[in-house]
Amino acid sequence: MRWNERIIGDEQLSRYRTNQTGSGLVSRVNALLAEQRETWPLLRENYESFSRIETKRVRVCETEVVVQHNPNRIRSTAAAVDKESINGRRCFLCPENIPPEEKGIEYGDDLIILCNPYPVLNKHLSIVHRKHIGQRISGNVERLLMLARDLSPEFFALYNGPECGASAPDHLHFQACSRELLPIEEELRADDPVMIEDCTSCADTAREIFEIFTLSGCGRSVIVIRGGNGEELAAWIYRALDELARASGKAEAMINIICTHANGVWNVYLFPRSKHRPLCFYAEGNKQLIVSPGAIDMAGVIITPQREHFLKIDSADIERIFAEVSLSEDSVNEIVERVCEQAGEGVL
């Protein structure tokens, strides 16, 4: 089966578009979600289950994270992503292997927007490449920025690296989720509300905005790159990713990325990683916590598929998990300094 047989056109979506004045892509995506919930039983059932999930807020260093008990996410959280396992299974992002009810809409020439059947947040999308090519951010930062822009302000876009959260490291894909809950963004707004307000002034002002800095006091390393000029922003992101890869000795940096867009300005959160999973994932008995951090976890929504783990996980556990999987704060600060020096800029 080919992707063309999986595409829903605007005519089919027309009766599901309740807000004809909304953003073109956002309106189409919301119509897709409505159509798929009506015609795809698994998606409908899992969204009904999602509406009943348990959550709790936990203080981590100077910030808060949300812990979520989401049993439907066990397939992704515990997915085997070693090379042998990946080679031995059918790719669940290729059109011939997805459920027969699953449909999508085209985005550009080579991406398809689908409804993620195992939502972590409200309105959870998977944006997959038409071709079965490997998960790689090199050459794809621009796609991520455009997705965040075109789905704004209702959604944020994300990328999980092949070694730190992507359950399909063999097939290029992004994700997007409703922006209703994004703790890392709450921290940034609390830290610098004047800049957020200033971003609304005008498009010309927005294009002049540029900052690169790290966040402290949140238990994990975070590089924030903010700006209104997409080309400039992509260039800086590539510089940071190249330097992170060089420091790790890998072809591609281990990274999770969250990208938001509003009022003409992108906020890009880079979470440099040191490893995929913490020790507690592999522990036995009472010491085990099935937590496998991806971009959403690093952004402050910790997914726990097992209820006993949801109940017992606490601040110390999460601080330890973040510390184990994150590149050290000192290393990240040094890398940001080098990036700025190479670009002939001081640290902003």
Short mmCIF file of C-alpha atoms in Angstrom, two decimals:
data_model
loop_
_atom_site.label_atom_id
_atom_site.label_comp_id
_atom_site.label_asym_id
_atom_site.label_seq_id
_atom_site.Cartn_x
_atom_site.Cartn_y
_atom_site.Cartn_z
CA MET A 1 0.00 0.00 0.00
CA ARG A 2 1.22 3.50 -0.86
CA TRP A 3 0.81 6.79 0.97
CA ASN A 4 -1.54 8.10 -1.70
CA GLU A 5 -4.08 5.52 -0.55
CA ARG A 6 -3.80 6.84 3.03
CA ILE A 7 -4.39 10.54 2.30
CA ILE A 8 -7.59 12.35 3.29
CA GLY A 9 -8.36 15.29 1.05
CA ASP A 10 -9.94 18.61 2.01
CA GLU A 11 -13.29 17.56 0.57
CA GLN A 12 -13.44 14.57 2.94
CA LEU A 13 -12.40 16.76 5.86
CA SER A 14 -14.83 19.58 5.10
CA ARG A 15 -17.65 18.36 7.35
CA TYR A 16 -15.24 18.10 10.30
CA ARG A 17 -13.89 21.65 9.96
CA THR A 18 -15.84 23.54 12.59
CA ASN A 19 -13.64 26.64 12.54
CA GLN A 20 -13.34 27.81 8.95
CA THR A 21 -11.60 31.04 10.02
CA GLY A 22 -8.75 29.32 11.83
CA SER A 23 -5.21 28.74 10.58
CA GLY A 24 -5.24 26.60 7.45
CA LEU A 25 -3.06 23.76 8.71
CA VAL A 26 -4.39 23.85 12.28
CA SER A 27 -7.95 23.73 11.00
CA ARG A 28 -7.13 20.75 8.78
CA VAL A 29 -5.31 18.95 11.60
CA ASN A 30 -8.22 19.43 13.99
CA ALA A 31 -10.56 18.10 11.30
CA LEU A 32 -8.26 15.09 10.81
CA LEU A 33 -8.33 14.37 14.54
CA ALA A 34 -12.14 14.56 14.55
CA GLU A 35 -12.47 12.31 11.50
CA GLN A 36 -10.02 9.74 12.83
CA ARG A 37 -11.66 9.60 16.25
CA GLU A 38 -14.93 8.87 14.50
CA THR A 39 -13.65 6.23 12.08
CA TRP A 40 -10.71 4.62 13.93
CA PRO A 41 -11.86 2.70 17.05
CA LEU A 42 -8.36 2.35 18.55
CA LEU A 43 -7.75 6.09 18.42
CA ARG A 44 -11.16 6.85 19.89
CA GLU A 45 -10.69 4.35 22.74
CA ASN A 46 -7.20 5.61 23.54
CA TYR A 47 -8.33 9.24 23.64
CA GLU A 48 -11.15 8.22 25.98
CA SER A 49 -8.54 6.47 28.17
CA PHE A 50 -6.30 9.53 27.98
CA SER A 51 -9.10 11.69 29.39
CA ARG A 52 -8.95 9.58 32.58
CA ILE A 53 -5.18 9.50 33.16
CA GLU A 54 -3.73 10.40 36.55
CA THR A 55 -1.19 13.19 36.97
CA LYS A 56 0.72 14.78 39.81
CA ARG A 57 3.10 17.73 40.06
CA VAL A 58 6.53 17.16 41.56
CA ARG A 59 9.10 19.78 42.53
CA VAL A 60 12.46 19.23 40.81
CA CYS A 61 15.22 21.65 41.84
CA GLU A 62 13.75 25.12 41.24
CA THR A 63 11.03 23.92 38.85
CA GLU A 64 8.00 21.66 38.66
CA VAL A 65 7.36 18.69 36.42
CA VAL A 66 4.13 16.81 35.75
CA VAL A 67 4.21 13.04 36.23
CA GLN A 68 1.65 11.18 34.15
CA HIS A 69 0.36 7.63 34.56
CA ASN A 70 -0.33 6.60 30.98
CA PRO A 71 -0.54 2.80 30.59
CA ASN A 72 -1.08 2.99 26.83
CA ARG A 73 2.46 4.33 26.42
CA ILE A 74 4.14 1.11 27.56
CA ARG A 75 4.80 0.07 23.92
CA SER A 76 6.82 3.23 23.26
CA THR A 77 8.43 3.61 26.69
CA ALA A 78 9.69 0.02 26.76
CA ALA A 79 10.36 -0.31 23.01
CA ALA A 80 13.44 -2.29 22.01
CA VAL A 81 15.50 0.07 19.88
CA ASP A 82 18.71 -1.91 19.45
CA LYS A 83 19.77 -2.57 15.87
CA GLU A 84 18.86 -6.26 15.92
CA SER A 85 15.33 -5.59 17.22
CA ILE A 86 14.75 -2.77 14.73
CA ASN A 87 15.92 -4.92 11.81
CA GLY A 88 13.69 -7.78 12.97
CA ARG A 89 10.37 -5.93 13.00
CA ARG A 90 8.20 -4.23 10.41
CA CYS A 91 8.34 -0.44 10.48
CA PHE A 92 5.12 0.84 12.03
CA LEU A 93 5.49 4.20 10.27
CA CYS A 94 5.43 2.80 6.74
CA PRO A 95 2.05 2.88 4.97
CA GLU A 96 1.82 -0.87 4.40
CA ASN A 97 2.14 -1.56 8.13
CA ILE A 98 -0.10 1.02 9.81
CA PRO A 99 -3.69 0.10 10.77
CA PRO A 100 -6.18 0.11 7.88
CA GLU A 101 -8.24 2.88 9.52
CA GLU A 102 -5.26 5.21 9.87
CA LYS A 103 -5.30 8.15 7.46
CA GLY A 104 -3.35 11.38 7.20
CA ILE A 105 -2.92 14.68 5.42
CA GLU A 106 -0.03 15.85 3.29
CA TYR A 107 2.47 18.42 4.58
CA GLY A 108 4.76 19.68 1.89
CA ASP A 109 6.11 17.25 -0.68
CA ASP A 110 7.46 14.54 1.57
CA LEU A 111 5.75 14.54 5.01
CA ILE A 112 2.45 13.04 6.15
CA ILE A 113 0.63 14.19 9.30
CA LEU A 114 -0.97 11.33 11.23
CA CYS A 115 -2.81 11.04 14.54
CA ASN A 116 -0.65 9.31 17.14
CA PRO A 117 -2.81 6.44 18.45
CA TYR A 118 -1.11 6.53 21.87
CA PRO A 119 -1.39 10.18 22.96
CA VAL A 120 0.89 11.62 25.62
CA LEU A 121 -0.73 15.04 25.48
CA ASN A 122 -4.03 16.24 24.11
CA LYS A 123 -3.99 16.32 20.27
CA HIS A 124 -0.89 14.26 19.63
CA LEU A 125 0.40 14.03 16.03
CA SER A 126 3.10 12.04 14.26
CA ILE A 127 4.63 13.68 11.18
CA VAL A 128 6.38 11.02 9.13
CA HIS A 129 8.50 11.05 5.99
CA ARG A 130 7.05 9.36 2.93
CA LYS A 131 10.27 7.37 2.52
CA HIS A 132 11.74 4.86 4.93
CA ILE A 133 14.87 6.85 5.79
CA GLY A 134 16.67 7.03 9.11
CA GLN A 135 15.89 9.40 11.96
CA ARG A 136 18.34 12.28 11.62
CA ILE A 137 18.16 15.98 12.47
CA SER A 138 20.98 16.95 10.09
CA GLY A 139 19.34 18.76 7.19
CA ASN A 140 15.94 18.71 8.89
CA VAL A 141 16.03 21.60 11.37
CA GLU A 142 14.22 23.80 8.86
CA ARG A 143 11.37 21.27 8.64
CA LEU A 144 10.97 21.34 12.41
CA LEU A 145 10.89 25.14 12.51
CA MET A 146 8.29 25.30 9.75
CA LEU A 147 6.12 22.70 11.46
CA ALA A 148 6.18 24.71 14.69
CA ARG A 149 5.30 27.88 12.78
CA ASP A 150 2.53 26.35 10.68
CA LEU A 151 0.95 24.58 13.65
CA SER A 152 1.19 27.58 15.98
CA PRO A 153 0.01 28.73 18.35
CA GLU A 154 -2.03 25.64 19.23
CA PHE A 155 0.74 23.04 18.90
CA PHE A 156 4.44 22.67 19.61
CA ALA A 157 6.70 20.47 17.48
CA LEU A 158 9.38 18.05 18.66
CA TYR A 159 12.18 15.79 17.54
CA ASN A 160 13.57 12.75 19.34
CA GLY A 161 17.04 11.60 18.38
CA PRO A 162 17.51 7.96 17.30
CA GLU A 163 19.43 7.17 20.49
CA CYS A 164 17.31 9.10 22.97
CA GLY A 165 13.58 8.61 22.67
CA ALA A 166 12.65 7.76 19.09
CA SER A 167 10.84 4.41 19.10
CA ALA A 168 11.25 4.30 15.29
CA PRO A 169 14.90 5.30 14.80
CA ASP A 170 14.81 3.80 11.31
CA HIS A 171 12.10 6.13 9.94
CA LEU A 172 12.38 9.93 9.94
CA HIS A 173 9.55 11.52 11.88
CA PHE A 174 8.62 14.46 14.06
CA GLN A 175 5.77 14.88 16.50
CA ALA A 176 3.48 17.71 17.54
CA CYS A 177 1.25 18.10 20.58
CA SER A 178 -1.20 20.54 22.03
CA ARG A 179 0.61 23.39 23.76
CA GLU A 180 -1.75 23.36 26.76
CA LEU A 181 0.85 21.65 28.96
CA LEU A 182 4.53 22.39 28.44
CA PRO A 183 6.30 22.91 31.80
CA ILE A 184 9.64 23.99 30.32
CA GLU A 185 7.86 26.86 28.56
CA GLU A 186 6.25 27.89 31.84
CA GLU A 187 9.72 28.21 33.32
CA LEU A 188 10.97 30.37 30.47
CA ARG A 189 7.96 32.66 30.66
CA ALA A 190 8.43 33.03 34.40
CA ASP A 191 12.08 33.84 33.84
CA ASP A 192 11.65 36.46 31.14
CA PRO A 193 8.06 37.68 30.70
CA VAL A 194 9.12 41.06 29.27
CA MET A 195 10.64 39.40 26.21
CA ILE A 196 7.47 37.43 25.60
CA GLU A 197 5.45 40.64 25.67
CA ASP A 198 7.91 42.45 23.44
CA CYS A 199 7.60 39.72 20.82
CA THR A 200 4.10 40.94 19.95
CA SER A 201 5.23 44.42 18.89
CA CYS A 202 5.58 43.80 15.15
CA ALA A 203 7.01 41.42 12.57
CA ASP A 204 10.07 43.61 11.96
CA THR A 205 10.94 43.67 15.65
CA ALA A 206 10.40 39.92 15.91
CA ARG A 207 12.89 39.25 13.11
CA GLU A 208 15.56 41.21 14.98
CA ILE A 209 15.24 39.13 18.14
CA PHE A 210 17.97 36.59 18.82
CA GLU A 211 19.19 34.94 22.01
CA ILE A 212 21.09 31.82 22.93
CA PHE A 213 21.40 30.85 26.59
CA THR A 214 21.11 27.94 29.01
CA LEU A 215 18.51 27.40 31.70
CA SER A 216 19.68 26.60 35.20
CA GLY A 217 17.95 25.20 38.26
CA CYS A 218 15.75 22.70 36.39
CA GLY A 219 17.72 19.51 37.01
CA ARG A 220 18.72 18.92 33.38
CA SER A 221 20.76 20.77 30.80
CA VAL A 222 18.75 22.96 28.42
CA ILE A 223 19.98 25.23 25.63
CA VAL A 224 17.42 27.80 24.52
CA ILE A 225 17.78 29.43 21.11
CA ARG A 226 15.20 32.12 20.45
CA GLY A 227 14.68 34.24 17.39
CA GLY A 228 12.39 35.53 14.69
CA ASN A 229 14.56 34.93 11.62
CA GLY A 230 14.16 31.29 10.62
CA GLU A 231 17.32 31.09 8.51
CA GLU A 232 19.47 32.64 11.22
CA LEU A 233 17.90 30.42 13.86
CA ALA A 234 18.51 27.24 11.85
CA ALA A 235 22.15 28.21 11.33
CA TRP A 236 22.70 28.64 15.07
CA ILE A 237 20.93 25.38 15.85
CA TYR A 238 23.15 23.54 13.38
CA ARG A 239 26.23 25.12 14.96
CA ALA A 240 25.13 23.94 18.39
CA LEU A 241 24.30 20.43 17.14
CA ASP A 242 27.63 20.15 15.32
CA GLU A 243 29.55 21.18 18.42
CA LEU A 244 27.57 18.76 20.60
CA ALA A 245 28.27 15.94 18.15
CA ARG A 246 31.97 16.82 18.04
CA ALA A 247 32.15 16.78 21.83
CA SER A 248 30.49 13.37 22.01
CA GLY A 249 32.49 11.82 19.19
CA LYS A 250 29.27 10.80 17.42
CA ALA A 251 28.09 11.50 13.88
CA GLU A 252 24.96 13.12 15.34
CA ALA A 253 24.51 14.61 18.78
CA MET A 254 22.24 12.79 21.19
CA ILE A 255 19.46 15.34 21.40
CA ASN A 256 15.81 16.02 22.10
CA ILE A 257 14.29 19.19 20.68
CA ILE A 258 11.10 21.08 21.53
CA CYS A 259 10.09 23.96 19.26
CA THR A 260 7.35 26.54 19.80
CA HIS A 261 6.31 29.55 17.74
CA ALA A 262 4.20 32.58 18.61
CA ASN A 263 4.05 36.21 17.56
CA GLY A 264 6.71 35.71 14.92
CA VAL A 265 9.28 34.23 17.32
CA TRP A 266 10.53 30.65 17.74
CA ASN A 267 11.67 29.25 21.09
CA VAL A 268 13.81 26.16 20.52
CA TYR A 269 14.77 24.01 23.50
CA LEU A 270 17.72 21.67 22.99
CA PHE A 271 18.17 18.91 25.57
CA PRO A 272 21.69 17.48 25.12
CA ARG A 273 21.81 13.86 26.22
CA SER A 274 24.49 11.54 27.55
CA LYS A 275 22.48 8.32 27.29
CA HIS A 276 19.06 6.95 26.41
CA ARG A 277 17.74 5.38 29.61
CA PRO A 278 18.54 5.74 33.31
CA LEU A 279 19.73 2.88 35.52
CA CYS A 280 16.33 2.56 37.20
CA PHE A 281 14.82 1.44 33.88
CA TYR A 282 16.91 -1.74 34.05
CA ALA A 283 16.74 -2.24 37.82
CA GLU A 284 14.78 -5.06 39.39
CA GLY A 285 12.16 -5.20 42.11
CA ASN A 286 11.36 -2.08 44.09
CA LYS A 287 14.24 -0.14 42.52
CA GLN A 288 12.80 -0.31 39.02
CA LEU A 289 11.12 2.71 37.41
CA ILE A 290 9.99 2.27 33.81
CA VAL A 291 10.85 5.77 32.62
CA SER A 292 12.49 6.28 29.23
CA PRO A 293 12.93 10.02 28.66
CA GLY A 294 12.14 11.54 25.29
CA ALA A 295 11.54 15.16 24.38
CA ILE A 296 8.22 15.40 26.22
CA ASP A 297 9.73 13.97 29.41
CA MET A 298 12.70 16.32 29.17
CA ALA A 299 10.26 19.20 28.68
CA GLY A 300 8.68 18.33 32.02
CA VAL A 301 5.97 15.70 31.47
CA ILE A 302 7.29 12.42 32.86
CA ILE A 303 5.52 9.36 31.43
CA THR A 304 5.05 6.37 33.73
CA PRO A 305 3.11 3.49 32.11
CA GLN A 306 2.96 1.46 35.34
CA ARG A 307 0.79 2.81 38.15
CA GLU A 308 2.99 1.56 40.98
CA HIS A 309 5.88 3.51 39.48
CA PHE A 310 3.67 6.60 39.10
CA LEU A 311 2.74 6.40 42.78
CA LYS A 312 6.26 6.00 44.13
CA ILE A 313 8.34 8.23 41.86
CA ASP A 314 9.42 11.37 43.69
CA SER A 315 11.57 14.46 43.35
CA ALA A 316 14.82 12.66 44.13
CA ASP A 317 14.06 9.96 41.55
CA ILE A 318 13.38 12.49 38.81
CA GLU A 319 16.46 14.57 39.65
CA ARG A 320 18.54 11.40 39.44
CA ILE A 321 16.97 10.37 36.12
CA PHE A 322 17.56 13.81 34.60
CA ALA A 323 21.15 13.88 35.86
CA GLU A 324 21.90 10.43 34.44
CA VAL A 325 20.56 11.03 30.93
CA SER A 326 21.59 14.68 30.48
CA LEU A 327 24.94 16.00 29.35
CA SER A 328 26.46 17.85 32.29
CA GLU A 329 25.63 21.51 32.77
CA ASP A 330 29.31 22.49 32.76
CA SER A 331 29.90 20.69 29.46
CA VAL A 332 26.86 22.32 27.88
CA ASN A 333 27.87 25.80 29.02
CA GLU A 334 31.34 25.30 27.54
CA ILE A 335 29.82 24.17 24.25
CA VAL A 336 27.53 27.20 24.08
CA GLU A 337 30.52 29.47 24.71
CA ARG A 338 32.44 27.80 21.88
CA VAL A 339 29.48 28.13 19.52
CA CYS A 340 29.23 31.83 20.26
CA GLU A 341 32.97 32.38 19.94
CA GLN A 342 33.07 30.59 16.58
CA ALA A 343 30.25 32.79 15.33
CA GLY A 344 32.09 35.90 16.47
CA GLU A 345 29.46 36.65 19.15
CA GLY A 346 29.57 36.97 22.92
CA VAL A 347 27.23 34.92 25.09
CA LEU A 348 23.89 36.75 25.16
#
